[in-house]
CSV table of C-alpha atoms in Angstrom, one decimal:
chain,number,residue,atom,x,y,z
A,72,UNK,CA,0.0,0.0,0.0
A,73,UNK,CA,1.8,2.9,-0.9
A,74,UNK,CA,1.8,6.2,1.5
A,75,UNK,CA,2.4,9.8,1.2
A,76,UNK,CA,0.9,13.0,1.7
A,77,UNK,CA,-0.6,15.2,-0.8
A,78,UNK,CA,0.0,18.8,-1.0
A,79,UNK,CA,-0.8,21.2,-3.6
A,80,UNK,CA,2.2,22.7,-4.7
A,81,UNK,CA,3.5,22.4,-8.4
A,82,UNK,CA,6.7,23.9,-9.8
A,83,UNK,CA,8.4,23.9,-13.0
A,84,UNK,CA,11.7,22.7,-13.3
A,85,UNK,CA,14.7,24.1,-15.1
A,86,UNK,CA,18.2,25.7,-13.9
A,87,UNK,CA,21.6,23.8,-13.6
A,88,UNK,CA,21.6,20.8,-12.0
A,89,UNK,CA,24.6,19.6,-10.8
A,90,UNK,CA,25.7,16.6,-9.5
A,91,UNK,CA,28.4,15.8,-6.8
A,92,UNK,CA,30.8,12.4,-6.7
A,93,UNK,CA,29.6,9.4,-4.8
A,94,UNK,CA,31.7,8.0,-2.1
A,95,UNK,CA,31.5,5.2,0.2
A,96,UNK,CA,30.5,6.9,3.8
A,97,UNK,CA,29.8,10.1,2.2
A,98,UNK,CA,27.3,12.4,4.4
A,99,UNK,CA,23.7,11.8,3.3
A,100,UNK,CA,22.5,14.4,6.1
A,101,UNK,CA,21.8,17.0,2.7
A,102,UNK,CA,20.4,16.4,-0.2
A,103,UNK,CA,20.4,19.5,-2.5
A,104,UNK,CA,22.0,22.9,-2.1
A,105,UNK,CA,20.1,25.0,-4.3
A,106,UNK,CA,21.4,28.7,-4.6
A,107,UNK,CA,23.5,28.2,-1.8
A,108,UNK,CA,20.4,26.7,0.6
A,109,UNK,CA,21.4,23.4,2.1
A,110,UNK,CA,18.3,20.7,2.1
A,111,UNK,CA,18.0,18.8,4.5
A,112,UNK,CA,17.4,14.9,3.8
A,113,UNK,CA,14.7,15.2,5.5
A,114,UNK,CA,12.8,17.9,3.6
A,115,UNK,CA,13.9,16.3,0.6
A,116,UNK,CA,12.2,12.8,1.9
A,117,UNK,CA,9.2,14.5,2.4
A,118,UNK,CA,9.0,16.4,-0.4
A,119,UNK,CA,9.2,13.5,-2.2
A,120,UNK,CA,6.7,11.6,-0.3
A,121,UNK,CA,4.1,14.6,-2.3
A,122,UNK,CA,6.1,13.7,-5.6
A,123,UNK,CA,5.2,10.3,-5.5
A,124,UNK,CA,1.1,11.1,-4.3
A,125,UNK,CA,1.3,13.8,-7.6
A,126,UNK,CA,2.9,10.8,-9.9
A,127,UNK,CA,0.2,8.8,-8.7
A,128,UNK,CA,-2.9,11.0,-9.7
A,129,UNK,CA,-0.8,11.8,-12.9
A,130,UNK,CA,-1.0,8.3,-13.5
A,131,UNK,CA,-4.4,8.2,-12.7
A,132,UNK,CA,-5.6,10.7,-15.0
A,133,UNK,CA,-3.4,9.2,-18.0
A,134,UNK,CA,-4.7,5.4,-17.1
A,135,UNK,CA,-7.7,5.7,-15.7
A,136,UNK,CA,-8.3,2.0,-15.7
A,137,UNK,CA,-4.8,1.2,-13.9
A,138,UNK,CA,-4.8,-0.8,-11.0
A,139,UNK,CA,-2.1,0.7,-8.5
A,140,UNK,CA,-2.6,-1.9,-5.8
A,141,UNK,CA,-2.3,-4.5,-7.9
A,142,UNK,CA,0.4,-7.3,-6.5
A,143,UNK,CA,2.2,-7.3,-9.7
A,144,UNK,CA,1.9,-3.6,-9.9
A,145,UNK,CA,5.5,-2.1,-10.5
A,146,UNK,CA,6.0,2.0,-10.3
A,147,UNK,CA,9.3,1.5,-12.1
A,148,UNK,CA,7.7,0.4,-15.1
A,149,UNK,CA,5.7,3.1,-15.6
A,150,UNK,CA,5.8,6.4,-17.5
A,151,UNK,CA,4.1,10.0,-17.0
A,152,UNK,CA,4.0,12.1,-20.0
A,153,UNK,CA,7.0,10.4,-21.3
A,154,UNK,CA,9.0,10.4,-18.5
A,155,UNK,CA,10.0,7.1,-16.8
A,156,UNK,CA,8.2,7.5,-13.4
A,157,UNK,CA,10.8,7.7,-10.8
A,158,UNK,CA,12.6,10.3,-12.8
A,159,UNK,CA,9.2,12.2,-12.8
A,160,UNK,CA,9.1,12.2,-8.9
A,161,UNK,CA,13.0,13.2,-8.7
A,162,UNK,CA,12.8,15.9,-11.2
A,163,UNK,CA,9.2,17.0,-9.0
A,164,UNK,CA,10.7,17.1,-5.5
A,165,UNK,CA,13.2,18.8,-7.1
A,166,UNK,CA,11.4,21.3,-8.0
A,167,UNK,CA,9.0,21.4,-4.6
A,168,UNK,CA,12.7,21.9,-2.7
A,169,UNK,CA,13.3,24.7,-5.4
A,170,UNK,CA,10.0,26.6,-4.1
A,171,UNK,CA,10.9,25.9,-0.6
A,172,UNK,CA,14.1,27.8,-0.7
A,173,UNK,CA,12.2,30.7,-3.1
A,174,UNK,CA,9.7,30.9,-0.4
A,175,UNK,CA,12.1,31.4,2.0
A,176,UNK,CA,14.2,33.8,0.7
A,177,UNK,CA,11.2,36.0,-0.9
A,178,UNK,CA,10.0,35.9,3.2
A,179,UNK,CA,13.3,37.4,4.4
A,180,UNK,CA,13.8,39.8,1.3
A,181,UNK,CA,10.3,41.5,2.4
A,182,UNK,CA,11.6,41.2,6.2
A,183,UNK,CA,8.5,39.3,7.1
A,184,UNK,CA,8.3,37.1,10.4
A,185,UNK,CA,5.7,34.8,11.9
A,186,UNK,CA,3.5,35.5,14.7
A,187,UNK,CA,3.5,34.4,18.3
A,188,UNK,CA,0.1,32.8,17.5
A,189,UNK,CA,1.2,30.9,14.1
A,190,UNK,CA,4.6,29.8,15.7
A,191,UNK,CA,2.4,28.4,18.4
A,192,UNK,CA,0.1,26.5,15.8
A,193,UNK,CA,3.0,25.1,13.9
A,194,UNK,CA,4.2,23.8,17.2
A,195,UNK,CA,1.5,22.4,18.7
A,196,UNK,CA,0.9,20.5,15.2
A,197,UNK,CA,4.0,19.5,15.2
A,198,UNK,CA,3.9,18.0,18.6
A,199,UNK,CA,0.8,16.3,18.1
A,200,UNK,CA,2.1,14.8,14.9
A,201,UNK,CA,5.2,13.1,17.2
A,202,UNK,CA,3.2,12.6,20.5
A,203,UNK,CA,-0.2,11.8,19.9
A,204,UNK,CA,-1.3,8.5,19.6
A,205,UNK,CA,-3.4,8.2,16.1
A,206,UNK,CA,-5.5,5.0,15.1
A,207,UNK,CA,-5.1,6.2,11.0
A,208,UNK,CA,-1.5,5.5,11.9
A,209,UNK,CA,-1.6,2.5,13.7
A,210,UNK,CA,-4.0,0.7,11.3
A,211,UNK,CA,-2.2,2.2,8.1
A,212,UNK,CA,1.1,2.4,9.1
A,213,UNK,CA,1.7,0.0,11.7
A,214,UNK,CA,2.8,2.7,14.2
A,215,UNK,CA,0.8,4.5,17.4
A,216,UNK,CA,1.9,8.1,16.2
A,217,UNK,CA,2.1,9.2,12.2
A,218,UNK,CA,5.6,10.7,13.3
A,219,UNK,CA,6.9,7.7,14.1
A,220,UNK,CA,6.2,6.8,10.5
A,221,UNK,CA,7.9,10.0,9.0
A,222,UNK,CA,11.3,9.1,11.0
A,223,UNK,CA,11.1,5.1,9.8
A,224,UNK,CA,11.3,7.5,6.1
A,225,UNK,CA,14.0,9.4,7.2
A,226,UNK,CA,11.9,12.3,7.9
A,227,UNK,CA,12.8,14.4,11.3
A,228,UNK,CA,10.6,16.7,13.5
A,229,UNK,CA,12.9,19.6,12.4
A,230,UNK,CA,12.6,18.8,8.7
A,231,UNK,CA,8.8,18.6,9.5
A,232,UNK,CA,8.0,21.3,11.2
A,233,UNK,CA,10.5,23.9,8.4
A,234,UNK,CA,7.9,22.3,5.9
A,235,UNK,CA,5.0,23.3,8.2
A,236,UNK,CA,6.1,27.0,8.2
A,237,UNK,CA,6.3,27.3,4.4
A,238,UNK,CA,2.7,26.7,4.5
A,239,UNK,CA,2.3,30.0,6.8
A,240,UNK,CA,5.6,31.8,5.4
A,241,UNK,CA,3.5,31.8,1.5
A,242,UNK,CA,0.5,32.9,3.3
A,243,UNK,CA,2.1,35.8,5.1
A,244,UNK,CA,3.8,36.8,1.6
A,245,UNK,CA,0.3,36.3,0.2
A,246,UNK,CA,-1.3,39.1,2.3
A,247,UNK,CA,2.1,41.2,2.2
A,248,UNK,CA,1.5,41.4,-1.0
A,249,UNK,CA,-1.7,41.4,-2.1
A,250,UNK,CA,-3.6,42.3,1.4
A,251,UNK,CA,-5.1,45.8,1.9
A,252,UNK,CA,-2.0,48.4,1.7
A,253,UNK,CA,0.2,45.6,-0.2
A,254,UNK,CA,2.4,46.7,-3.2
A,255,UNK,CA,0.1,44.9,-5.3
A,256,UNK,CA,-3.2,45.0,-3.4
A,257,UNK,CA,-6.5,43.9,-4.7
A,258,UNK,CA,-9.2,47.1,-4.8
A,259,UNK,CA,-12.5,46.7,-2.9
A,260,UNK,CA,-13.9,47.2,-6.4
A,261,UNK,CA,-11.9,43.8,-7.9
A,262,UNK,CA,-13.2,41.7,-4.8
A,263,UNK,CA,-16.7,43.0,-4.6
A,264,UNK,CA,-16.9,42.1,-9.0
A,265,UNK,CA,-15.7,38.7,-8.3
A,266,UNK,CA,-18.2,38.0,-5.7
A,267,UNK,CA,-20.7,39.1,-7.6
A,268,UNK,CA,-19.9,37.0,-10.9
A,269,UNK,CA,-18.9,33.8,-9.5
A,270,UNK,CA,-20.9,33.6,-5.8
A,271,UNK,CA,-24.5,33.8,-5.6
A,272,UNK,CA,-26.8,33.8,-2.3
A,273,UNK,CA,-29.8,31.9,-2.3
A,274,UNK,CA,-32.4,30.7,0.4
A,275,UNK,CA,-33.0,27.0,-0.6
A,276,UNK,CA,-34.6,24.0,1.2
A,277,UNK,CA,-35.4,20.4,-0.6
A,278,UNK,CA,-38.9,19.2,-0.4
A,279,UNK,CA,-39.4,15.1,-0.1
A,280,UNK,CA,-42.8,14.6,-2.4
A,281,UNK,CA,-43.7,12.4,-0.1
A,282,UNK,CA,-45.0,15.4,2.1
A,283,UNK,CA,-46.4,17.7,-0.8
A,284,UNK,CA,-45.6,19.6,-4.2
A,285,UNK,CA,-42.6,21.1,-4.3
A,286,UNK,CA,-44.5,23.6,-6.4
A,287,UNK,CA,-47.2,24.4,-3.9
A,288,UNK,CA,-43.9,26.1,-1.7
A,289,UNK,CA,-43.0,27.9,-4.5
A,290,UNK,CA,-46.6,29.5,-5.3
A,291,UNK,CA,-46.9,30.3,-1.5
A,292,UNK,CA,-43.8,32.3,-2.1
A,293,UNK,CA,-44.9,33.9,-4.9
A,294,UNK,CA,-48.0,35.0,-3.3
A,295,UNK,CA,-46.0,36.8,-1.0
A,296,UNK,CA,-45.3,34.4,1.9
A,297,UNK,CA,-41.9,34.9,3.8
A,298,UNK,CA,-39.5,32.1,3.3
A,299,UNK,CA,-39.0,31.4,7.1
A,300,UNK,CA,-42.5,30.3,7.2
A,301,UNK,CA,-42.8,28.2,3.8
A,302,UNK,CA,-39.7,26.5,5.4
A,303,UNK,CA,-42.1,26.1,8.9
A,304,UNK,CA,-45.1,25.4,6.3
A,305,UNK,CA,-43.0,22.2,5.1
A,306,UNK,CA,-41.7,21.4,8.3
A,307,UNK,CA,-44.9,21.4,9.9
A,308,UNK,CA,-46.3,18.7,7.1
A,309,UNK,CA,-43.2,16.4,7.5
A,310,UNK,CA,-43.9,16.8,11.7
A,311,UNK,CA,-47.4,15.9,11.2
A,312,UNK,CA,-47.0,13.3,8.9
A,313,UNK,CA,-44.6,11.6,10.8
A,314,UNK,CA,-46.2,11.9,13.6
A,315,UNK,CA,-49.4,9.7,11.8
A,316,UNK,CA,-47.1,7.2,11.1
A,317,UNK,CA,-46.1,6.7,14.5
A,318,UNK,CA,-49.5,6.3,15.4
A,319,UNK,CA,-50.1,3.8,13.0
A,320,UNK,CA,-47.5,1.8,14.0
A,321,UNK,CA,-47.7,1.8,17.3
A,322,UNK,CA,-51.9,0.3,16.6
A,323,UNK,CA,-50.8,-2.0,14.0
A,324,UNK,CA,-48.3,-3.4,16.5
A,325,UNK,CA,-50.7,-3.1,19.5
A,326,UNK,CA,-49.1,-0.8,21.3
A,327,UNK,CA,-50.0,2.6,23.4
A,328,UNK,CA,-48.4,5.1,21.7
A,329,UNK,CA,-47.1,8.2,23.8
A,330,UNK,CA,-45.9,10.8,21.2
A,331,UNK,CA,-47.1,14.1,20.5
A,332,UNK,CA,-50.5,13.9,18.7
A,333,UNK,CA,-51.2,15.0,15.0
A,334,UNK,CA,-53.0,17.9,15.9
A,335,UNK,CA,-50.8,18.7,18.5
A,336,UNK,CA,-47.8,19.3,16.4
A,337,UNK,CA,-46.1,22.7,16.8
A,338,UNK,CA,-42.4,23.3,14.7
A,339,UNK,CA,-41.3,26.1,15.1
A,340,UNK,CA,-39.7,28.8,12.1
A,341,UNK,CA,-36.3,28.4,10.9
A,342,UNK,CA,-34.0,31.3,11.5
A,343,UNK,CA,-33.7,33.0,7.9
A,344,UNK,CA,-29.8,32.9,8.2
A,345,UNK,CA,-29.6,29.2,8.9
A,346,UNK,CA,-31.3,28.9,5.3
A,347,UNK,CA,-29.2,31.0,3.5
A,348,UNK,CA,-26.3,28.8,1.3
A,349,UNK,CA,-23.5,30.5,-0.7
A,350,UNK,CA,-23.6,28.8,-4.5
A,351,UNK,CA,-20.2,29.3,-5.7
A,352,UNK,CA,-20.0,29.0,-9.7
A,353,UNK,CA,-17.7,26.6,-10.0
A,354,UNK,CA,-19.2,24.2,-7.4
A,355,UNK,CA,-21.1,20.5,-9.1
A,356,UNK,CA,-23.1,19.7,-5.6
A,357,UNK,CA,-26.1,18.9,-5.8
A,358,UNK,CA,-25.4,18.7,-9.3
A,359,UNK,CA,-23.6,21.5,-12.0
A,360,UNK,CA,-27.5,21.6,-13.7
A,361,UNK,CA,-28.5,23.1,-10.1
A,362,UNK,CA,-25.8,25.9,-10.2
A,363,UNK,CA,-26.6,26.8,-13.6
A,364,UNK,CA,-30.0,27.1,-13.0
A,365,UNK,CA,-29.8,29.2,-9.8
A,366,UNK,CA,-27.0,31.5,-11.7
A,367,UNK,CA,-29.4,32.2,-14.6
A,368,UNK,CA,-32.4,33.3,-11.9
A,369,UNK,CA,-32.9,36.6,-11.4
A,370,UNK,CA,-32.6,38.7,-7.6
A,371,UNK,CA,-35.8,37.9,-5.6
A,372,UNK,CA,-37.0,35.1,-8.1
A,373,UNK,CA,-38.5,32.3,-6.5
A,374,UNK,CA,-38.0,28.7,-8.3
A,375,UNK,CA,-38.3,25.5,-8.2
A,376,UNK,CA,-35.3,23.1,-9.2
A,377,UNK,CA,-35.2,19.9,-10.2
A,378,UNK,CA,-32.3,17.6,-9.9
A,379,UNK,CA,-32.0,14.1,-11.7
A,380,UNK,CA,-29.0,11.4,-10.8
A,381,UNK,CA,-29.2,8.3,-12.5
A,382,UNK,CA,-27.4,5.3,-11.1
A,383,UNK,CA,-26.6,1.9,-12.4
A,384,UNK,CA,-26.9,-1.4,-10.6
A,385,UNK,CA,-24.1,-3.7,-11.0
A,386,UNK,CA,-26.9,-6.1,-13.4
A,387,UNK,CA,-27.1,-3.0,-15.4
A,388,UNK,CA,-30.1,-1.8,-14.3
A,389,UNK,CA,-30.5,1.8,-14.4
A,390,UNK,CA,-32.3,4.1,-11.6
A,391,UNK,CA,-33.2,7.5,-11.5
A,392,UNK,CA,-33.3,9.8,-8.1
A,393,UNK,CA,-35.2,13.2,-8.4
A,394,UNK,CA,-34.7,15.8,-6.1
A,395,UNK,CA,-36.7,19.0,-5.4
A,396,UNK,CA,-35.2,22.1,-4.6
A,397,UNK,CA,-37.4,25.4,-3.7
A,398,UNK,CA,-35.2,28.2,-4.5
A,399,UNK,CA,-35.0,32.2,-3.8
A,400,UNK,CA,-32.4,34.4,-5.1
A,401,UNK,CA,-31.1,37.0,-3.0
A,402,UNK,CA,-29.5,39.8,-3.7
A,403,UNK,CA,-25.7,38.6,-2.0
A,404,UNK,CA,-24.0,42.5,-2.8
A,405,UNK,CA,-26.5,43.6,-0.2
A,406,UNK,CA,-25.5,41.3,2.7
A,407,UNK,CA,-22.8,42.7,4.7
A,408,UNK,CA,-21.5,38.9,6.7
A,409,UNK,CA,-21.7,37.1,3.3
A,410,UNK,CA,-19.8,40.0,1.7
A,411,UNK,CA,-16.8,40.6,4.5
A,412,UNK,CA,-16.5,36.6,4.6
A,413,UNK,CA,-15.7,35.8,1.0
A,414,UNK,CA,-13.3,39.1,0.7
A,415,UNK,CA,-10.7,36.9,1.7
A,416,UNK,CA,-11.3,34.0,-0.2
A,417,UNK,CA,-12.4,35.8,-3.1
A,418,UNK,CA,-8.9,37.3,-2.9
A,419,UNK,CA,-7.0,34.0,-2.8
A,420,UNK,CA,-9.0,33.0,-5.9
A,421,UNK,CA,-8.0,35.8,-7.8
A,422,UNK,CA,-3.9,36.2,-6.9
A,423,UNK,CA,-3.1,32.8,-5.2
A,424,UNK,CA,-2.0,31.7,-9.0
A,425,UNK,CA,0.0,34.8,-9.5
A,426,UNK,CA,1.9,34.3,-6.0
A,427,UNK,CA,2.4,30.7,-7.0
A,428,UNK,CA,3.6,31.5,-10.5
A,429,UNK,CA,5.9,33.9,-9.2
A,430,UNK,CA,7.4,31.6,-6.8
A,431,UNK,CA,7.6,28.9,-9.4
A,432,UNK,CA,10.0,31.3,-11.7
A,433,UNK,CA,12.4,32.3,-8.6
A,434,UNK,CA,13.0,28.9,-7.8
A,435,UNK,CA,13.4,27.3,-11.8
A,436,UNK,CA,16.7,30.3,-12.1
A,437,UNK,CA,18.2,29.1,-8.8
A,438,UNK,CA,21.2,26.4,-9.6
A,439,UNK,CA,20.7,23.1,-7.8
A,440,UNK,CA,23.5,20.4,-6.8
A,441,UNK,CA,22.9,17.2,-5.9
A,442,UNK,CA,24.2,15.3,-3.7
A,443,UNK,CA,24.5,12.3,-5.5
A,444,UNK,CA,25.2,9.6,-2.1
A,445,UNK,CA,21.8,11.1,-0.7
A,446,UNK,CA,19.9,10.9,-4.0
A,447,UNK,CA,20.9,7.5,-4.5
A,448,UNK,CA,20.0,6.2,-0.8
A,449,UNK,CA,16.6,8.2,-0.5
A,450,UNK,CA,15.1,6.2,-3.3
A,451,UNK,CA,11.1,6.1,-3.4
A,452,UNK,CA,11.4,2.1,-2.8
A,453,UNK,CA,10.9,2.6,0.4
A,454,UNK,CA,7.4,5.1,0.3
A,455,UNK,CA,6.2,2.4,-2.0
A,456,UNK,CA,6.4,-0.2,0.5
């Protein structure tokens, strides 16, 4: 069973490589020095742990209908793009280590420095990682804590945690940059356009037929009802009706039964904020036919949308589930929470690329020399395992 970690981080790689001469005993300790920055082994194991999980889905993607956990499956054997495999994960932990030290250095060029509060995080994670006992890792990995696991690789807690703080090193450069008074900030005007093209706000609930038309909510709305108390409206049905059921069942099995009675049924009205759901453009749940739909519906508009998922049966036989979703647009520019929450992520969306991109090219130009008695020992043959 292979394991790794997956991390989002993709460089491209170019620049001088060089390699250093192999010796017997020759220190393993580093395993690159790229622009004068010394890798540990440790961060290079790592790093190549997410190669490996990236050469994976790469492979994936290319043969869809390749069986990695096959017993006769062999890694070695395989190519992405072209590339024999393992020379795909070298050359892409090569270039995550080139992005390390770019992050780096771009963090001490702009005189940046973590907080009290992130330094604490990192820490605590950290620690947890090496101290707490974790059943993922002791039925996947053999081990009561996952790192015990990363040192059986060759990765140590100091090579961890330096990985840990690029994470918040490229976020602090992130809003250094592009946060409000950064060199290359993103205008109120920018953020507040992207919200409103790609978010939209709706008030939505799904109806079960079993408890009435899905329609029937919809024309209540239409005829002026609030939402809160269609929601209560429908709420009120499915109470009821459940309630009859109970009753019935308790008879047919001759039994007293000692719920609330039918007619006795009170639900109370959903608060109008727990029904609101942010729709982002991009987003396929329930289904991308949903999305559309409530992208193309106009501010105040009530609707009803339908959603269709067929399945098929391992005999072949096909299904068909309909849902039923009663819909009204609001108008998200004119709520002020919605509107301060997504500025953030609204921002990341637009200039996370850019950051990356611009990280990417600092680290390609950087010269990189291997040391070839590391390379050789730290081998993926033994993340496959």
């Amino acid at each position: 069973m292979n394991k790794m970690t997956k991390r989002a981080l993709s460089a491209v790689l170019c620049g001088a490589v060089v390699l250093t001469a192999c010796s017997c005993g020759a220190n393993t300790t580093t395993a690159l020095t790229i622009d004068g920055t010394e890798i540990p082994a440790g961060v290079y194991i790592s790093y190549q742990m997410d190669a490996l999980s990236e050469a994976q889905s790469a492979l994936s993607e290319e043969q869809p209908d390749l069986d990695m956990s096959a017993e006769d499956f062999d890694f070695k054997k395989q190519t992405i793009g072209g590339i024999a495999a393992e020379e795909w994960v070298k050359n892409k932990t090569i270039e995550l280590c080139r992005n390390f030290v770019a992050t780096n250095k771009m963090f001490d060029e702009y005189g940046l420095a973590l907080e009290d509060y992130q330094k604490d995080e990192i820490d605590a994670y950290v620690e947890s990682t090496w101290n707490d006992e974790n059943m993922y890792a002791q039925y996947i990995y053999g081990v009561d804590v996952i790192g015990e696991y990363y040192e059986s690789l060759g990765v140590g807690e100091k090579s961890f945690k330096a990985i840990q703080e690029i994470f918040y090193k490229q976020e602090a450069l992130f809003n250094h940059i592009y946060g409000e008074g950064g060199e290359l900030e993103v205008s109120a005007d920018e953020i507040n356009a992207k919200v409103l093209s790609d978010y939209a706000l709706v008030l939505s609930f799904e109806v079960d037929p079993t408890y009435g038309k899905a329609q029937d909510y919809v024309d209540m709305l239409n005829g002026g009802t609030a939402f809160t108390e269609v929601k209560q409206s429908y709420d009120q049905a499915v109470a009821v009706a459940e309630a009859e059921e109970a009753m019935k069942e308790a008879e047919e099995a001759g039994e007293e039964y000692d719920g609330t009675l039918p007619e006795d049924v009170v639900v109370a009205a959903s608060e109008q904020a727990d029904l609101e759901t942010v729709v982002n453009i991009n987003e396929t749940s329930p289904s991308e036919s949903y999305v559309a739909d409530v992208f193309a519906m106009t501010t105040g508009e009530n609707k009803l949308i339908t959603v269709s998922e067929e399945t098929t049966a391992s005999d072949g036989t096909t299904t068909t589930a309909v849902s039923y979703y009663v819909v009204q647009k609001l108008d998200i520019s004119a709520n002020e929470t919605v509107m301060s929450e997504y500025k953030e992520t609204v921002r990341y969306d637009m200039k996370s690329g850019e950051l990356e991109e611009t990280i990417k090219s600092k680290g390609a130009a950087y010269a990189v020399t291997e040391n070839a008695a590391a390379i050789n020992r730290y081998t993926i043959d033994k993340l496959e395992k």
